[in-house]
Amino acid sequence: MPAPRASRATRPSAPPSRGARRAAPVLARQLRGEIAESVHRGHVVRVDAAGRVTHVAGDAEAEVALRSCVKPFALVALAEAGGFRDFGLSPAEIALMASSHSGEDLHVRTLQGVFRRSGLTQALLANGSGGAPLDALTSARLARDGEQAGPIRHMCSGYHAAMLLLARLGDWSLEDYWTANHPAQAAVRSAVARAFATTPERLRSAIDGCGVETYAFPLAAVARAYAFLADPDAVAADDPRRGLAAFLRPIRDAMAAHPEMVGGTRERLDTSLMKAIPGRMVVKGGAEGLRGIAVLADPARKVAASALAVKVEDGGGYDRAAWAVTVEALRLAGVLEGQALRVVARYHRPVELDPHGRIAAETVAEFDLAPVGELFG
């Protein structure tokens, strides 16, 4: 009689393959009373102004798709081509082109002004209208009035508008500006590759939700790019990225000065963080729980520039985990404290209320940002 097979519970598991990564650490838990009903794993990387990794939770080399975190660097293509000057773009308009905006009237009016001045029509926008607008009050008003949101209210319309301006500047075709082989997209690929210290041929690309390309990098590379955004002039004279500094600087300054254009006027973490410590951060979220944070230098406090990159592996748990982990990472890094931390408390421990206004559940981030010397020393 053959021996009984081992049950699923007792059968030995296969040994991990060579080079297999360990499971990401738990960064946040969804607590319902004393019950931990969900856990959110992920990675956090902090780098200094020179791009050296200083603190890590999880795996600094975890690969991520940039999604909307790419926008400040892609916008360099338009700046390099002289588009900021030739189209007379204001800082608010520049910030909107690096944004994932909420689709509020403020954003629509600003973008319509750009289209009027450039002689373009918003009908050319190829970003679609799925999920637009992000702002709940604007969405409710449109529904009440029987109005359907068009592509201009989509979060990526500013980004796509920049590509259309680039096509107009180059006298290239407009209707297919979004296709991968279009000269405008080639210019964007070049700008992104150089900002990330690589070449277009080495980029790993995929299709983003708005129809254009996105690119994959290790999380540490995302943090380094945001350190470059925080202080473009800090790179060495022989660094190939040095030539981008003059174009990246106005993008950084525009985003820092107009946080409501980067996100929105209501319940957008990126905007709220930048308003909590005005002029000290540029924060840009991407889909699936990714966020890049450029921490600008503060000469008065003798604090050098730095950057963080956050990735929640399950995509963020309806935003709650990405919110909680981002704020906790900034607290651990000493960037948010005191009144600034209290201003964003609703994002630090997002709550779920029952019909009677009681807290039914809350998301709690709890992890350490370990100095790399302790990890590898």
XYZ file of C-alpha atoms in Angstrom:
377
model
C 0.000 0.000 0.000
C 1.552 3.352 -0.945
C 2.513 5.734 1.817
C -0.012 8.549 2.385
C 0.790 11.867 0.767
C 1.673 14.727 3.027
C -1.177 17.116 3.675
C -1.006 20.703 2.362
C -0.282 21.883 5.896
C 2.629 19.504 6.510
C 4.131 19.115 3.041
C 7.536 20.843 3.003
C 7.625 23.984 0.928
C 9.999 24.336 -1.994
C 13.257 26.060 -1.132
C 13.437 29.680 -2.229
C 15.061 30.212 -5.590
C 18.524 31.699 -5.765
C 18.348 35.459 -5.394
C 14.699 35.421 -4.224
C 13.762 38.503 -2.217
C 12.300 38.296 1.258
C 8.747 39.452 1.824
C 8.435 43.191 2.216
C 7.951 44.390 5.798
C 4.532 45.384 7.103
C 4.431 49.179 7.115
C 0.821 49.739 8.178
C -2.142 47.865 9.636
C -5.864 48.467 9.327
C -7.152 48.118 12.895
C -10.808 47.544 13.684
C -10.828 47.815 17.431
C -8.086 45.410 18.508
C -8.436 43.342 15.345
C -5.771 43.762 12.662
C -7.999 43.058 9.662
C -5.531 44.084 6.931
C -1.800 44.601 6.634
C 0.037 46.691 4.071
C 3.601 45.787 3.113
C 6.029 47.966 1.247
C 9.290 49.850 1.056
C 10.636 53.284 1.993
C 13.964 54.745 0.888
C 15.610 57.962 2.040
C 18.597 59.519 0.257
C 20.739 62.575 0.878
C 21.316 65.471 -1.522
C 23.988 63.481 -3.352
C 21.612 60.545 -3.849
C 23.301 58.266 -1.309
C 20.866 55.909 0.409
C 20.862 56.778 4.115
C 17.786 55.011 5.527
C 15.665 52.072 4.374
C 12.604 50.104 5.361
C 12.282 47.076 3.119
C 14.095 46.758 -0.197
C 15.690 49.842 -1.763
C 16.034 47.975 -5.059
C 12.380 46.954 -5.400
C 11.283 47.750 -8.952
C 8.376 50.159 -9.365
C 6.514 51.700 -12.280
C 6.895 55.469 -12.093
C 3.340 56.261 -13.204
C 2.597 59.920 -12.353
C 5.809 60.301 -10.342
C 7.524 60.765 -13.722
C 5.741 64.012 -14.556
C 8.201 66.627 -13.184
C 11.028 64.976 -15.129
C 9.063 64.451 -18.332
C 8.177 68.168 -18.277
C 11.886 68.949 -18.678
C 11.434 68.117 -22.392
C 9.140 71.138 -22.867
C 11.398 73.383 -20.781
C 14.472 72.349 -22.780
C 12.693 73.098 -26.048
C 11.971 76.651 -24.883
C 8.260 76.013 -24.361
C 8.021 77.746 -20.990
C 9.288 80.947 -22.583
C 7.650 80.696 -25.996
C 4.182 79.962 -24.626
C 4.568 82.394 -21.719
C 3.746 79.743 -19.139
C 3.153 80.992 -15.607
C 4.401 79.033 -12.553
C 0.814 77.895 -11.857
C 0.512 76.551 -15.411
C 3.873 74.790 -15.140
C 2.800 73.167 -11.864
C -0.430 71.980 -13.498
C 1.556 70.272 -16.272
C 3.467 68.254 -13.653
C 0.298 67.386 -11.754
C -2.316 64.747 -11.173
C -4.962 67.363 -10.546
C -8.446 66.898 -9.137
C -10.319 68.236 -12.162
C -11.731 71.234 -10.313
C -12.816 74.384 -12.132
C -9.542 76.027 -11.077
C -7.588 73.428 -13.035
C -9.874 73.528 -16.058
C -9.794 77.329 -16.347
C -6.011 77.398 -16.045
C -5.568 74.792 -18.755
C -8.109 76.415 -21.048
C -6.066 79.607 -20.859
C -2.998 77.706 -22.059
C -4.940 76.228 -24.973
C -6.295 79.627 -26.033
C -2.855 81.245 -26.051
C -1.227 78.368 -27.934
C -3.933 78.051 -30.567
C -4.639 74.448 -29.588
C -7.976 72.839 -28.863
C -8.742 70.655 -25.867
C -10.378 68.217 -28.293
C -6.841 67.010 -29.057
C -6.381 65.639 -25.524
C -5.972 61.859 -25.735
C -5.855 61.067 -22.004
C -9.487 59.932 -21.796
C -11.941 60.873 -19.071
C -12.153 57.722 -16.947
C -12.454 58.519 -13.249
C -12.635 62.267 -13.849
C -12.928 64.442 -11.948
C -11.176 63.174 -8.826
C -12.750 65.899 -6.706
C -15.961 64.529 -5.178
C -17.740 67.889 -4.906
C -17.015 68.767 -8.529
C -18.190 65.324 -9.611
C -21.433 65.693 -7.659
C -22.075 69.128 -9.178
C -21.535 67.866 -12.712
C -23.892 64.950 -12.081
C -26.520 67.291 -10.640
C -26.312 69.517 -13.700
C -26.429 66.586 -16.119
C -22.919 67.410 -17.311
C -20.405 64.747 -18.344
C -16.734 65.242 -17.506
C -14.498 65.535 -20.553
C -10.782 64.762 -20.926
C -9.786 68.221 -19.661
C -10.996 67.221 -16.183
C -8.862 64.067 -16.184
C -5.953 64.143 -13.738
C -3.399 63.830 -16.563
C -4.735 66.563 -18.854
C -2.024 69.026 -17.815
C 0.640 66.421 -18.535
C -0.843 65.704 -21.955
C -1.181 69.435 -22.641
C 2.589 69.766 -22.168
C 3.125 67.087 -24.810
C 0.774 68.880 -27.191
C 2.701 72.117 -26.657
C 5.913 70.232 -27.376
C 4.413 68.916 -30.621
C 3.240 72.405 -31.617
C 6.689 73.835 -30.863
C 8.372 71.186 -33.020
C 5.819 71.584 -35.817
C 5.010 67.891 -35.432
C 1.648 66.207 -35.948
C -0.809 66.835 -33.123
C -3.415 64.083 -33.359
C -0.936 61.269 -32.596
C 1.282 63.105 -30.069
C 0.670 60.306 -27.542
C 2.034 57.414 -29.617
C 5.375 55.917 -28.627
C 7.117 56.691 -31.951
C 6.086 60.362 -31.999
C 8.948 62.912 -31.696
C 7.292 64.441 -28.616
C 7.423 61.084 -26.842
C 11.029 60.579 -27.931
C 11.876 63.951 -26.341
C 10.112 62.918 -23.127
C 11.979 59.593 -23.042
C 15.272 61.418 -23.457
C 14.515 63.856 -20.620
C 13.405 61.092 -18.256
C 16.398 58.897 -19.069
C 18.853 61.718 -18.423
C 17.145 62.737 -15.178
C 17.529 59.131 -14.005
C 21.143 58.939 -15.208
C 20.542 56.396 -17.961
C 19.817 56.299 -21.696
C 16.510 55.957 -23.574
C 17.577 52.571 -24.954
C 17.898 51.157 -21.430
C 14.478 52.282 -20.198
C 11.966 49.580 -19.241
C 8.660 50.905 -20.484
C 4.972 50.038 -20.275
C 1.678 51.786 -20.982
C 0.366 54.149 -18.311
C -3.321 54.538 -17.498
C -3.573 57.749 -19.537
C -2.195 56.089 -22.676
C 1.420 57.270 -22.820
C 4.531 55.401 -21.707
C 5.643 54.945 -18.151
C 8.978 53.541 -16.978
C 10.287 51.158 -14.318
C 13.128 51.860 -11.885
C 14.365 50.609 -8.520
C 12.793 52.591 -5.683
C 16.212 53.996 -4.727
C 16.517 55.485 -8.232
C 13.170 57.229 -7.726
C 14.449 58.706 -4.473
C 17.664 59.854 -6.202
C 15.677 61.550 -8.946
C 13.636 63.407 -6.342
C 16.834 64.431 -4.557
C 17.916 65.908 -7.897
C 14.560 67.716 -8.062
C 15.052 68.991 -4.495
C 18.401 70.590 -5.346
C 19.249 70.443 -9.057
C 22.393 72.488 -8.485
C 23.839 69.996 -5.989
C 25.010 67.565 -8.678
C 28.706 67.563 -9.470
C 30.015 69.597 -12.391
C 30.940 66.411 -14.284
C 27.555 64.741 -13.636
C 25.716 64.221 -16.962
C 22.538 65.484 -15.278
C 24.100 68.886 -14.677
C 22.740 70.266 -17.941
C 19.173 69.591 -16.791
C 19.435 71.678 -13.618
C 18.396 74.968 -15.219
C 15.262 73.332 -16.635
C 14.312 71.332 -13.545
C 14.635 74.277 -11.159
C 11.582 76.234 -12.440
C 9.503 73.041 -12.342
C 10.438 72.473 -8.697
C 9.756 76.093 -7.774
C 6.409 76.139 -9.585
C 5.202 72.977 -7.852
C 6.328 74.207 -4.437
C 4.636 77.582 -4.957
C 1.341 76.169 -6.290
C 0.525 72.971 -4.384
C -3.189 73.294 -5.208
C -2.275 72.810 -8.886
C -0.268 69.661 -8.151
C -3.246 68.007 -6.472
C -6.319 69.999 -5.565
C -8.003 72.195 -3.002
C -9.659 69.323 -1.091
C -8.310 66.111 0.398
C -5.191 65.636 -1.690
C -2.193 64.440 0.310
C 0.441 65.927 -1.993
C -1.118 69.383 -1.710
C -1.687 69.121 2.043
C 1.905 68.076 2.718
C 3.338 70.938 0.674
C 1.063 73.412 2.443
C 2.040 72.037 5.864
C 5.598 73.316 5.419
C 5.392 75.866 2.587
C 8.328 75.965 0.219
C 10.058 73.012 1.864
C 8.740 70.046 -0.128
C 7.676 68.928 -3.562
C 5.483 65.839 -3.274
C 4.185 63.828 -6.221
C 2.166 60.678 -5.924
C 1.811 57.993 -8.555
C -0.706 55.199 -8.897
C -0.472 51.941 -6.942
C 0.910 53.374 -3.719
C 4.024 55.110 -5.059
C 5.144 58.582 -3.984
C 8.275 60.689 -4.502
C 9.141 63.428 -2.017
C 11.753 66.116 -2.637
C 12.772 67.810 0.611
C 14.276 71.186 -0.194
C 17.245 72.613 1.672
C 16.526 74.899 4.620
C 19.592 77.152 5.055
C 18.091 78.864 8.110
C 18.025 75.534 9.947
C 21.225 74.295 8.272
C 19.303 71.371 6.762
C 20.512 69.990 3.441
C 18.218 68.747 0.694
C 17.146 65.110 0.721
C 14.418 62.885 -0.707
C 12.225 59.914 0.067
C 10.402 57.382 -2.077
C 7.524 55.303 -0.732
C 5.911 52.215 -2.248
C 2.994 50.303 -0.727
C 3.001 46.901 -2.391
C -0.751 46.326 -2.525
C -1.330 49.678 -4.172
C -2.220 51.579 -1.026
C -5.409 50.117 0.389
C -7.819 52.737 -0.999
C -5.116 55.380 -0.327
C -5.233 54.858 3.426
C -1.931 52.957 3.676
C -0.073 55.210 1.243
C -1.246 58.245 3.233
C -0.304 56.795 6.619
C 3.075 55.443 5.507
C 4.062 58.660 3.732
C 3.330 60.849 6.757
C 5.019 58.414 9.137
C 8.117 58.264 6.918
C 8.336 62.074 6.947
C 7.909 62.060 10.725
C 10.674 59.508 11.174
C 12.911 61.547 8.853
C 12.351 64.643 11.005
C 10.747 66.541 8.128
C 7.283 66.720 9.719
C 6.968 67.625 13.375
C 4.959 69.822 15.699
C 2.243 71.913 14.091
C 3.041 70.682 10.567
C 2.448 67.091 11.677
C -0.812 68.048 13.370
C -2.020 69.735 10.168
C -1.841 66.411 8.298
C -3.000 64.224 11.189
C -6.048 62.999 9.227
C -3.674 61.413 6.710
C -1.351 60.043 9.385
C -4.053 57.813 10.918
C -6.934 57.687 8.429
C -10.178 56.623 10.095
C -13.386 54.929 9.014
C -16.513 56.180 10.793
C -19.694 54.246 11.454
C -23.171 55.775 10.808
C -23.103 57.311 14.292
C -19.800 59.122 13.842
C -17.777 56.676 15.896
C -14.328 55.521 14.781
C -14.858 51.996 13.502
C -11.367 51.450 12.080
C -8.113 53.301 11.595
C -4.921 52.771 9.653
C -1.776 52.819 11.775
C 1.694 53.008 10.236
C 4.449 51.500 12.342
C 7.941 50.799 11.035
C 11.559 51.880 11.404
C 13.698 53.725 8.896
C 16.954 51.955 9.602
C 20.252 53.730 8.849
C 22.047 51.784 6.140
C 25.112 51.557 8.351
C 23.122 49.407 10.762
C 21.889 47.213 7.911
C 25.209 46.660 6.187
C 27.853 47.742 8.643
